[in-house]
GROMACS .gro file of N, CA, C and O in nm:
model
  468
    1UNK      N    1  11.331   1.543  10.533
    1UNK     CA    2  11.219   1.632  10.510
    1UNK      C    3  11.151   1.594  10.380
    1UNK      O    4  11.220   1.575  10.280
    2UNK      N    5  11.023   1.582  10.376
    2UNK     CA    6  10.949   1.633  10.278
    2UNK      C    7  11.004   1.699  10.128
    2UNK      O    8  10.981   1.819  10.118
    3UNK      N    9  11.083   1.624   9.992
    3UNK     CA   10  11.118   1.689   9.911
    3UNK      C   11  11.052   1.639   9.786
    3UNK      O   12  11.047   1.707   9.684
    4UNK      N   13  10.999   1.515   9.797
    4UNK     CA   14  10.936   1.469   9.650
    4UNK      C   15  10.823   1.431   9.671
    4UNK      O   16  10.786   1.372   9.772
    5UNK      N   17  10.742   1.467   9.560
    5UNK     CA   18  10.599   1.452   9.567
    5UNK      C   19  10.557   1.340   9.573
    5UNK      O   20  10.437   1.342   9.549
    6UNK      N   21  10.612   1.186   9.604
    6UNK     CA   22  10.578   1.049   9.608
    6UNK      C   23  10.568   1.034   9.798
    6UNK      O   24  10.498   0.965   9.873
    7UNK      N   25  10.673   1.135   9.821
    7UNK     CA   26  10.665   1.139  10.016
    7UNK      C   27  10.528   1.194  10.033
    7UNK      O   28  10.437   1.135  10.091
    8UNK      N   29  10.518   1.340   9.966
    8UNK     CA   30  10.396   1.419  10.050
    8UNK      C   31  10.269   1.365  10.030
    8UNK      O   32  10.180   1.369  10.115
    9UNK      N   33  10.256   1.295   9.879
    9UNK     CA   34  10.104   1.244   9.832
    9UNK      C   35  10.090   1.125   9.948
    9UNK      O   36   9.984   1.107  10.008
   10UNK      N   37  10.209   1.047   9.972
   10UNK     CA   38  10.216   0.914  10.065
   10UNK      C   39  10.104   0.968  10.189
   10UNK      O   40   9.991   0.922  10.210
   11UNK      N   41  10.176   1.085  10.266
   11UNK     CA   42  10.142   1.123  10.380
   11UNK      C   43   9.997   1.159  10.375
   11UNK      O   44   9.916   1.129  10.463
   12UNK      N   45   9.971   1.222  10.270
   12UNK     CA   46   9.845   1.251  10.247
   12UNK      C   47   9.712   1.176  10.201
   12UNK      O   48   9.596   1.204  10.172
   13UNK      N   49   9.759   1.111  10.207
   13UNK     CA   50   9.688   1.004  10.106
   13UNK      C   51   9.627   0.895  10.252
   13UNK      O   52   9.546   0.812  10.212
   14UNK      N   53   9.649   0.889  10.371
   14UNK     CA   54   9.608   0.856  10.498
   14UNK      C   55   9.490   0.964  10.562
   14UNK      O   56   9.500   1.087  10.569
   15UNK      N   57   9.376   0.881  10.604
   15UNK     CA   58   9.272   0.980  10.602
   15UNK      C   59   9.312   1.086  10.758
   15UNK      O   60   9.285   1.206  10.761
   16UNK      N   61   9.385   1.003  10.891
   16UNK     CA   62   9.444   1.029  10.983
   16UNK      C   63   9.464   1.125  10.956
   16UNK      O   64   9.402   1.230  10.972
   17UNK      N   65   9.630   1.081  10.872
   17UNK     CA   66   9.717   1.243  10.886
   17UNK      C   67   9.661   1.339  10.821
   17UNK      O   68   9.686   1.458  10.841
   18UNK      N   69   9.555   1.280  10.712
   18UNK     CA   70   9.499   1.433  10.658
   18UNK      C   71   9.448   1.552  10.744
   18UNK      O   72   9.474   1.671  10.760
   19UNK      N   73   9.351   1.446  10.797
   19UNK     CA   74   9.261   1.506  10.956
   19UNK      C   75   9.370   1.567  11.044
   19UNK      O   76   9.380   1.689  11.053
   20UNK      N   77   9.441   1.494  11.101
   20UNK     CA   78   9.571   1.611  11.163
   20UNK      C   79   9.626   1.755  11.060
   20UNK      O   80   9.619   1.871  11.100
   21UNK      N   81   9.662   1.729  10.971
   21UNK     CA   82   9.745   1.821  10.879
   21UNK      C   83   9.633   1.937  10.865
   21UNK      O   84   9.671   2.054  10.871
   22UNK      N   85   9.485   1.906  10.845
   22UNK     CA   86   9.365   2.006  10.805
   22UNK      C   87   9.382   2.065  10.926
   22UNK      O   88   9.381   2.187  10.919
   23UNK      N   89   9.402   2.006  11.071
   23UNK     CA   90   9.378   2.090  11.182
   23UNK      C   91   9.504   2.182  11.203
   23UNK      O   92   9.514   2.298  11.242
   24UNK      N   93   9.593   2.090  11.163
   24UNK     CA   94   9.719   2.221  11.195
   24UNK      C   95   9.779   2.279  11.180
   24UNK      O   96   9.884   2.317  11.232
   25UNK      N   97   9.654   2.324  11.006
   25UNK     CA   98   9.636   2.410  10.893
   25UNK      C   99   9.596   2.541  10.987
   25UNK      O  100   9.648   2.650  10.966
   26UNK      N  101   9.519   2.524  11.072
   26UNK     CA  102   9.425   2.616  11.108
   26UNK      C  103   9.461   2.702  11.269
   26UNK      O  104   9.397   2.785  11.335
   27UNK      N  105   9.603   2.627  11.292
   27UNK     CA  106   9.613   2.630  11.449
   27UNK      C  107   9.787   2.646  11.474
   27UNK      O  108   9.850   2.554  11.423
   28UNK      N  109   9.861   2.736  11.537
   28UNK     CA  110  10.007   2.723  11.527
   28UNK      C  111  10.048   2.623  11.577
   28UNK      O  112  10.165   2.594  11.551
   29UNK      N  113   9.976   2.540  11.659
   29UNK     CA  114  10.033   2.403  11.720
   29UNK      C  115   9.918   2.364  11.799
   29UNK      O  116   9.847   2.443  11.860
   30UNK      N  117   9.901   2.225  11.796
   30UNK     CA  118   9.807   2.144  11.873
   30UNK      C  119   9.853   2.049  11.927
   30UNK      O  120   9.925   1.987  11.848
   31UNK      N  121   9.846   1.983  12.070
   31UNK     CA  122   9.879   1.919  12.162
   31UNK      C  123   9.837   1.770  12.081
   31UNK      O  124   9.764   1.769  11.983
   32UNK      N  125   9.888   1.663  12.133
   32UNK     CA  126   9.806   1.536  12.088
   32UNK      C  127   9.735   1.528  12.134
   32UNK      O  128   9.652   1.525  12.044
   33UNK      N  129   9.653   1.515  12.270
   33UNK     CA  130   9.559   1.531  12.332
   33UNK      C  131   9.394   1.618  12.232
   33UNK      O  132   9.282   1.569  12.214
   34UNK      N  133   9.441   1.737  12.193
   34UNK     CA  134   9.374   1.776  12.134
   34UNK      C  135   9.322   1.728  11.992
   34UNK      O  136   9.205   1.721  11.956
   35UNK      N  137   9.464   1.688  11.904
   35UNK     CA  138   9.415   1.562  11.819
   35UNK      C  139   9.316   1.481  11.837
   35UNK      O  140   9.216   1.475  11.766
   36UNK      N  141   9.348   1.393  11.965
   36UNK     CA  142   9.277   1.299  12.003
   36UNK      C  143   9.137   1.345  11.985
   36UNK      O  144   9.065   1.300  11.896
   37UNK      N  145   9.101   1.431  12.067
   37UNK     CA  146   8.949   1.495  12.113
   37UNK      C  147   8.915   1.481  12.000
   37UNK      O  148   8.852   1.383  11.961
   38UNK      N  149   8.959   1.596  11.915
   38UNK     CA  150   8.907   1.667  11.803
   38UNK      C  151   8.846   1.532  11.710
   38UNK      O  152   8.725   1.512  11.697
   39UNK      N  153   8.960   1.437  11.642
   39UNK     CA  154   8.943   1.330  11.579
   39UNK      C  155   8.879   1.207  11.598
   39UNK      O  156   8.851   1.127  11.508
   40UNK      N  157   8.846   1.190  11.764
   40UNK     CA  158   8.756   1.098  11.860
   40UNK      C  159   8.826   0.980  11.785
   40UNK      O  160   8.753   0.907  11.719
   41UNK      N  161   8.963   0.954  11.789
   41UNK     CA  162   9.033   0.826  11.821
   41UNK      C  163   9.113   0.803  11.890
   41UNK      O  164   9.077   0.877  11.981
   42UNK      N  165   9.197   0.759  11.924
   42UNK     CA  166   9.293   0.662  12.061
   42UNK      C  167   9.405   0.707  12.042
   42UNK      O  168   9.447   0.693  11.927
   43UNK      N  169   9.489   0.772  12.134
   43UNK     CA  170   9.611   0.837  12.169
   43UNK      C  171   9.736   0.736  12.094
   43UNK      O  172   9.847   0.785  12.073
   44UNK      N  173   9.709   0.605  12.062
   44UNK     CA  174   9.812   0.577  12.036
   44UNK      C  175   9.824   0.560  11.866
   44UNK      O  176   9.915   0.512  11.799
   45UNK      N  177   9.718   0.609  11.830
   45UNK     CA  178   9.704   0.595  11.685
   45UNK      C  179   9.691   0.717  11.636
   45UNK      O  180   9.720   0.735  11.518
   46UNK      N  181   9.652   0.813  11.707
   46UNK     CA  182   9.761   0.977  11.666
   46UNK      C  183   9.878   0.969  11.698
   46UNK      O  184   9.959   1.025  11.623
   47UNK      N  185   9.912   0.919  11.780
   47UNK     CA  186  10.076   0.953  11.823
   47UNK      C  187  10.133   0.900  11.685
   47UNK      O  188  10.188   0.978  11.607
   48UNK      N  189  10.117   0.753  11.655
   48UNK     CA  190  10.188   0.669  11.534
   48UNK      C  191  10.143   0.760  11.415
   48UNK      O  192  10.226   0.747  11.325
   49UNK      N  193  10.071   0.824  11.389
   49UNK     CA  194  10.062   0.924  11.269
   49UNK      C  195  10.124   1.031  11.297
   49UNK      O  196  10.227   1.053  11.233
   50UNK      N  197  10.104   1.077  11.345
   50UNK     CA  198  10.201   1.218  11.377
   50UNK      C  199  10.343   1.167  11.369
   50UNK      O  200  10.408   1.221  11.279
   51UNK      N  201  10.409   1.076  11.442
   51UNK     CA  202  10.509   1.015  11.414
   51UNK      C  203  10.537   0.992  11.266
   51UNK      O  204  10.657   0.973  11.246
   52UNK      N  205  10.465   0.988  11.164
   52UNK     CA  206  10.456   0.924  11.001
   52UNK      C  207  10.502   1.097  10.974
   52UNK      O  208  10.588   1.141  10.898
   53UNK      N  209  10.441   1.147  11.034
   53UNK     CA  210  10.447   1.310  10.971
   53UNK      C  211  10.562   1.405  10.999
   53UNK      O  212  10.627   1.479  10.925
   54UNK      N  213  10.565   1.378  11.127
   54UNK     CA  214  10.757   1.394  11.176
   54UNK      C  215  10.834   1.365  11.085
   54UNK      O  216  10.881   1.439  10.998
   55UNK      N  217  10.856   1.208  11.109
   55UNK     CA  218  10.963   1.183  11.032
   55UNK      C  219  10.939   1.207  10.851
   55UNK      O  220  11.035   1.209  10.773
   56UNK      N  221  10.816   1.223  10.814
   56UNK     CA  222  10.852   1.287  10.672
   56UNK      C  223  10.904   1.402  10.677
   56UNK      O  224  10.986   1.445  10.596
   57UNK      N  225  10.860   1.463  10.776
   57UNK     CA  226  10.914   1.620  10.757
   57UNK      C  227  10.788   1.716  10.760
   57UNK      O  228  10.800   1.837  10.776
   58UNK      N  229  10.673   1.658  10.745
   58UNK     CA  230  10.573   1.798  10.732
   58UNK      C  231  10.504   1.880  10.859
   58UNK      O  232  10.445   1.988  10.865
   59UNK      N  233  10.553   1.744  10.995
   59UNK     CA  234  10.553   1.855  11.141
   59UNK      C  235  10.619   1.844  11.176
   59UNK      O  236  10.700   1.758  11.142
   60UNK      N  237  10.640   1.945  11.297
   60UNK     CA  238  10.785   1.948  11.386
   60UNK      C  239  10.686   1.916  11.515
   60UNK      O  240  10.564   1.901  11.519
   61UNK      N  241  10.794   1.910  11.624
   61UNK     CA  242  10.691   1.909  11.751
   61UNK      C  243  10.780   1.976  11.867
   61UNK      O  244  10.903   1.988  11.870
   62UNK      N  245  10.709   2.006  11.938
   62UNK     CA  246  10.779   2.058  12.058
   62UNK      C  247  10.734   1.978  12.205
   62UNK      O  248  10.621   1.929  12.214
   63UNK      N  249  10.806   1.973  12.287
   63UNK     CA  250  10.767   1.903  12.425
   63UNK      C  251  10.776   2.003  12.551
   63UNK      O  252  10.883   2.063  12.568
   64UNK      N  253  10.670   2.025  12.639
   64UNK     CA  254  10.648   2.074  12.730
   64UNK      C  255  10.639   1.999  12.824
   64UNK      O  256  10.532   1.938  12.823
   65UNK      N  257  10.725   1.967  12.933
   65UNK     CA  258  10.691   1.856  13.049
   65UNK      C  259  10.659   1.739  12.948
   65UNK      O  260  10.723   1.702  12.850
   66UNK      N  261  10.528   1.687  13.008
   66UNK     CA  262  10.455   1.550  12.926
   66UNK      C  263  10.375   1.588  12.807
   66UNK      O  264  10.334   1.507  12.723
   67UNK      N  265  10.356   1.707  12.806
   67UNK     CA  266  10.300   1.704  12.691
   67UNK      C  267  10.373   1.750  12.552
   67UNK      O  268  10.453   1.844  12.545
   68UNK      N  269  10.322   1.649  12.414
   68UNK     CA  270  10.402   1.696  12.306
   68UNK      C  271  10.303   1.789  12.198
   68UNK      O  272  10.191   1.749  12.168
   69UNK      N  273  10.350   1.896  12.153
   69UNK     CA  274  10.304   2.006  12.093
   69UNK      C  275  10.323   1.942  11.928
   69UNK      O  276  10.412   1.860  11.906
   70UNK      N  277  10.254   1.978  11.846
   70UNK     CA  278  10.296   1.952  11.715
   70UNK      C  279  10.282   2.081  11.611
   70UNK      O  280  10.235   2.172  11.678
   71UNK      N  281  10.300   2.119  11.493
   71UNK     CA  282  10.286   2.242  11.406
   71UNK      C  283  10.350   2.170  11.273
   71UNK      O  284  10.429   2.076  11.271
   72UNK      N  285  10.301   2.233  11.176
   72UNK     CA  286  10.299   2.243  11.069
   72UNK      C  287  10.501   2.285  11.019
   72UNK      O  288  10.543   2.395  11.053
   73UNK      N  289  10.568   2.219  10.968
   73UNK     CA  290  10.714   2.212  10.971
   73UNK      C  291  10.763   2.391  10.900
   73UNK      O  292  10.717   2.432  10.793
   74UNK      N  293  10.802   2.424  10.934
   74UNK     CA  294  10.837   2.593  10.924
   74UNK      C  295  10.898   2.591  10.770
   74UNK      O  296  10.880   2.669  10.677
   75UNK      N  297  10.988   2.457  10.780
   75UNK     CA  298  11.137   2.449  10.681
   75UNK      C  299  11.071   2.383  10.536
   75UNK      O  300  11.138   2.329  10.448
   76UNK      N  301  10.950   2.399  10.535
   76UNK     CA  302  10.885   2.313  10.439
   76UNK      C  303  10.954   2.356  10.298
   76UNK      O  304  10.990   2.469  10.333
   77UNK      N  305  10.984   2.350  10.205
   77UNK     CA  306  10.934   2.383  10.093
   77UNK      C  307  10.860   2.478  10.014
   77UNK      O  308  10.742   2.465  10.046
   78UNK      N  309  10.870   2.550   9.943
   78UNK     CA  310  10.769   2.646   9.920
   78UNK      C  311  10.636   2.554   9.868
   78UNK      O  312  10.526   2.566   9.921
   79UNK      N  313  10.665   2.459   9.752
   79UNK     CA  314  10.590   2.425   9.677
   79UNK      C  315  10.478   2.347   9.743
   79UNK      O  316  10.369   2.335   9.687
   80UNK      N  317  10.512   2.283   9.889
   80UNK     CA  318  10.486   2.164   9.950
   80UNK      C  319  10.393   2.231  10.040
   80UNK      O  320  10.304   2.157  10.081
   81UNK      N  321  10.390   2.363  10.084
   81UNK     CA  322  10.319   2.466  10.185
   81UNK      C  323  10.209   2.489  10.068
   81UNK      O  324  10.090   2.472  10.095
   82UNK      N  325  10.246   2.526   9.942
   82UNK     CA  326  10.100   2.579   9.840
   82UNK      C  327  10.035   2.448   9.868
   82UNK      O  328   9.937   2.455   9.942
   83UNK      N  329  10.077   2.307   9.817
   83UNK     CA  330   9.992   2.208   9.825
   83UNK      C  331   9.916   2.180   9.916
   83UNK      O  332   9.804   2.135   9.894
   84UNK      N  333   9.972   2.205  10.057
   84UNK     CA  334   9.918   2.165  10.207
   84UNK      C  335   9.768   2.288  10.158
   84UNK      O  336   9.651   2.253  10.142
   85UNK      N  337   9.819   2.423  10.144
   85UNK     CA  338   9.755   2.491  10.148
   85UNK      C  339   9.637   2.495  10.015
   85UNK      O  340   9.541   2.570  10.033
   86UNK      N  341   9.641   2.449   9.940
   86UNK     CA  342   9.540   2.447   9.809
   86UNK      C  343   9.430   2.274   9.877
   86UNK      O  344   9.311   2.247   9.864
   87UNK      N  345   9.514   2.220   9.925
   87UNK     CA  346   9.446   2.105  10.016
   87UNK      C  347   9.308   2.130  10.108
   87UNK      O  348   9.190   2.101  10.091
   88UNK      N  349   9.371   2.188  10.200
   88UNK     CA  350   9.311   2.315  10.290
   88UNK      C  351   9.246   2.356  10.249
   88UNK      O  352   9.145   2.291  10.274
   89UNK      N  353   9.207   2.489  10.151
   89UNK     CA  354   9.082   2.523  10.106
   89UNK      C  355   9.011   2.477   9.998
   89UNK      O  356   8.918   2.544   9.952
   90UNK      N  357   9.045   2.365   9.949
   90UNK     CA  358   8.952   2.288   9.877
   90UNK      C  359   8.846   2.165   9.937
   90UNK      O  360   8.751   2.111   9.880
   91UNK      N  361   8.914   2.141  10.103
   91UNK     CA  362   8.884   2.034  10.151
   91UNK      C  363   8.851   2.070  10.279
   91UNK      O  364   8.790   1.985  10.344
   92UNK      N  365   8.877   2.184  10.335
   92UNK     CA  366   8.868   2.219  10.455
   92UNK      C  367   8.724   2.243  10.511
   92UNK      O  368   8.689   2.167  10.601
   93UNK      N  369   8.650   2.323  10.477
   93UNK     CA  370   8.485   2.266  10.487
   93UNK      C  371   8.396   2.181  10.489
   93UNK      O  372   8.284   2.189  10.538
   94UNK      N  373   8.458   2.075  10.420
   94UNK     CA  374   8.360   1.944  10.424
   94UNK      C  375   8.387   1.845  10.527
   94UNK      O  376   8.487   1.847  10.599
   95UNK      N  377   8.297   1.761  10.531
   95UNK     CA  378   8.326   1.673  10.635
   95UNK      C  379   8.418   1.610  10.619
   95UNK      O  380   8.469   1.637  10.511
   96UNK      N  381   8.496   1.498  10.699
   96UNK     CA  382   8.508   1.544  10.805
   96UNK      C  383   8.593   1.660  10.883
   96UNK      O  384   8.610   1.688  11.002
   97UNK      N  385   8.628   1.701  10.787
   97UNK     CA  386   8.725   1.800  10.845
   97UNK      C  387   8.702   1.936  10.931
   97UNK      O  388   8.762   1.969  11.033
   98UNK      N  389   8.548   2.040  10.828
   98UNK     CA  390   8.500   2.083  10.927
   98UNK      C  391   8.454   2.063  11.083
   98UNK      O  392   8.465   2.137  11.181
   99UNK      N  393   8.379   1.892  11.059
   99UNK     CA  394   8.323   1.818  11.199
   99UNK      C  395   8.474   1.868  11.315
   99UNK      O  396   8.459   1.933  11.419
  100UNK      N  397   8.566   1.834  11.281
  100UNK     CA  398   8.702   1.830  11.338
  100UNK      C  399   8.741   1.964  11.390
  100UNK      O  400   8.809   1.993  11.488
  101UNK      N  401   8.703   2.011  11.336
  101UNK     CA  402   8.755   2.198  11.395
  101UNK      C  403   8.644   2.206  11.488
  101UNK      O  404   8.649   2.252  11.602
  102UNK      N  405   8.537   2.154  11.425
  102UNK     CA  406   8.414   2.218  11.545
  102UNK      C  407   8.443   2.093  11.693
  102UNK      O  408   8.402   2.123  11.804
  103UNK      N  409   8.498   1.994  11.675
  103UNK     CA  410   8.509   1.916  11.782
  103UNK      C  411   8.616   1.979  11.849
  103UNK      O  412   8.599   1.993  11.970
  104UNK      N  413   8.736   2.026  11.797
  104UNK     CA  414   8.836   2.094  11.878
  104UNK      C  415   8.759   2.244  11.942
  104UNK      O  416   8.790   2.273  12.057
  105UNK      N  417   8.704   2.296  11.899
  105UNK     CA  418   8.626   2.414  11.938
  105UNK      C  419   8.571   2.407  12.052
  105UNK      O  420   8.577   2.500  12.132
  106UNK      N  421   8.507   2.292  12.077
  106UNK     CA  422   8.415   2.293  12.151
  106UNK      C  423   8.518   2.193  12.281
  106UNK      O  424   8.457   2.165  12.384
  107UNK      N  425   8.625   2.159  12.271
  107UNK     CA  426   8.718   2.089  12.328
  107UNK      C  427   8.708   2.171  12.533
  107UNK      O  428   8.734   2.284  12.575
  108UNK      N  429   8.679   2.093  12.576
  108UNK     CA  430   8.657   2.127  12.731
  108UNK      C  431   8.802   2.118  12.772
  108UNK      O  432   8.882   2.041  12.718
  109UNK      N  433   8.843   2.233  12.906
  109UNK     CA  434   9.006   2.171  12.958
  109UNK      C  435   9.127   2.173  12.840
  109UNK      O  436   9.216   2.088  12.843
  110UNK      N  437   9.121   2.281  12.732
  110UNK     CA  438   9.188   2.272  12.631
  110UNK      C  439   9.377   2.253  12.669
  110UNK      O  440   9.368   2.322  12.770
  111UNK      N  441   9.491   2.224  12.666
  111UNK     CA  442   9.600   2.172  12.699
  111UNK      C  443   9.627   2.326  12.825
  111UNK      O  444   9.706   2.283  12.909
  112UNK      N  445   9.606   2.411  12.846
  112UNK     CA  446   9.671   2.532  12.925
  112UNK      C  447   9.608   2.462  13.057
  112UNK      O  448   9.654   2.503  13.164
  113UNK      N  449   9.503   2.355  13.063
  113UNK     CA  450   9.485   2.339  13.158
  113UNK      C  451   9.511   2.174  13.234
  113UNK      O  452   9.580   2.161  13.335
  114UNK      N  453   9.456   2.082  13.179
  114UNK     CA  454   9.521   1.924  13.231
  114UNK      C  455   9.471   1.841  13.198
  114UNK      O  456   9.448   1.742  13.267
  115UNK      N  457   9.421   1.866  13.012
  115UNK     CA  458   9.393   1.757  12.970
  115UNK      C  459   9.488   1.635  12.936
  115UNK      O  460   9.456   1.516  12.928
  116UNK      N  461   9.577   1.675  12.923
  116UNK     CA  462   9.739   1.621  12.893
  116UNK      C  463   9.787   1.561  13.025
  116UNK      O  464   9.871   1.471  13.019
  117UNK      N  465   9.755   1.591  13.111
  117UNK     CA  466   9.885   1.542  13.205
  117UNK      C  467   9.837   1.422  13.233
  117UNK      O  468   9.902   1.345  13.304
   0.00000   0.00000   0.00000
């Protein structure tokens, strides 16, 4: 997990996982699929970031059938949740990150239905 600030700045410091981490700031869990949409890049280059973020520790994921769920890691840290979170509203409005919420927003077929399968 996530315990020294040379791991979390690492993770953060990727414009990707930022863009993931801002969204799932805002959301109890988002499908990769929805990543995908939201971020308008290629399933296999969210997956390999999210994977970076797993194994640091700052998401967990869950699996439904084929599809994998991701969230924000529960077991975080206190200190490491203020940062995510002082991140978040210092950065969360501007591009691209707002662009990103409004692309998931507007996301057609959202995972309850078969964008995933």
């Amino acid at each position: 997990m996530t315990s020294t600030p040379d791991s979390l700045f690492s993770s953060l410091a990727n414009e990707t996982r930022l863009r993931c981490l801002m969204l799932l700031m805002q959301h109890d869990e988002l499908c990769v699929c929805e990543l995908t949409y939201a971020l308008a890049i290629s399933q296999p280059h969210v997956s390999r970031h999210l994977a970076l973020l797993r194994e640091s520790g700052l998401v967990s994921d869950r699996r439904a059938g084929v599809w994998v769920y991701y969230r924000i890691n529960q077991a975080l840290p206190v200190w490491v949740k203020h940062v995510l979170r002082e991140v978040f509203e210092g950065v969360g409005s501007q591009t691209p990150y707002c662009d990103d919420a409004k692309m998931l927003a507007e996301m057609p077929n959202r995972p309850d239905a078969s964008c995933c399968a």
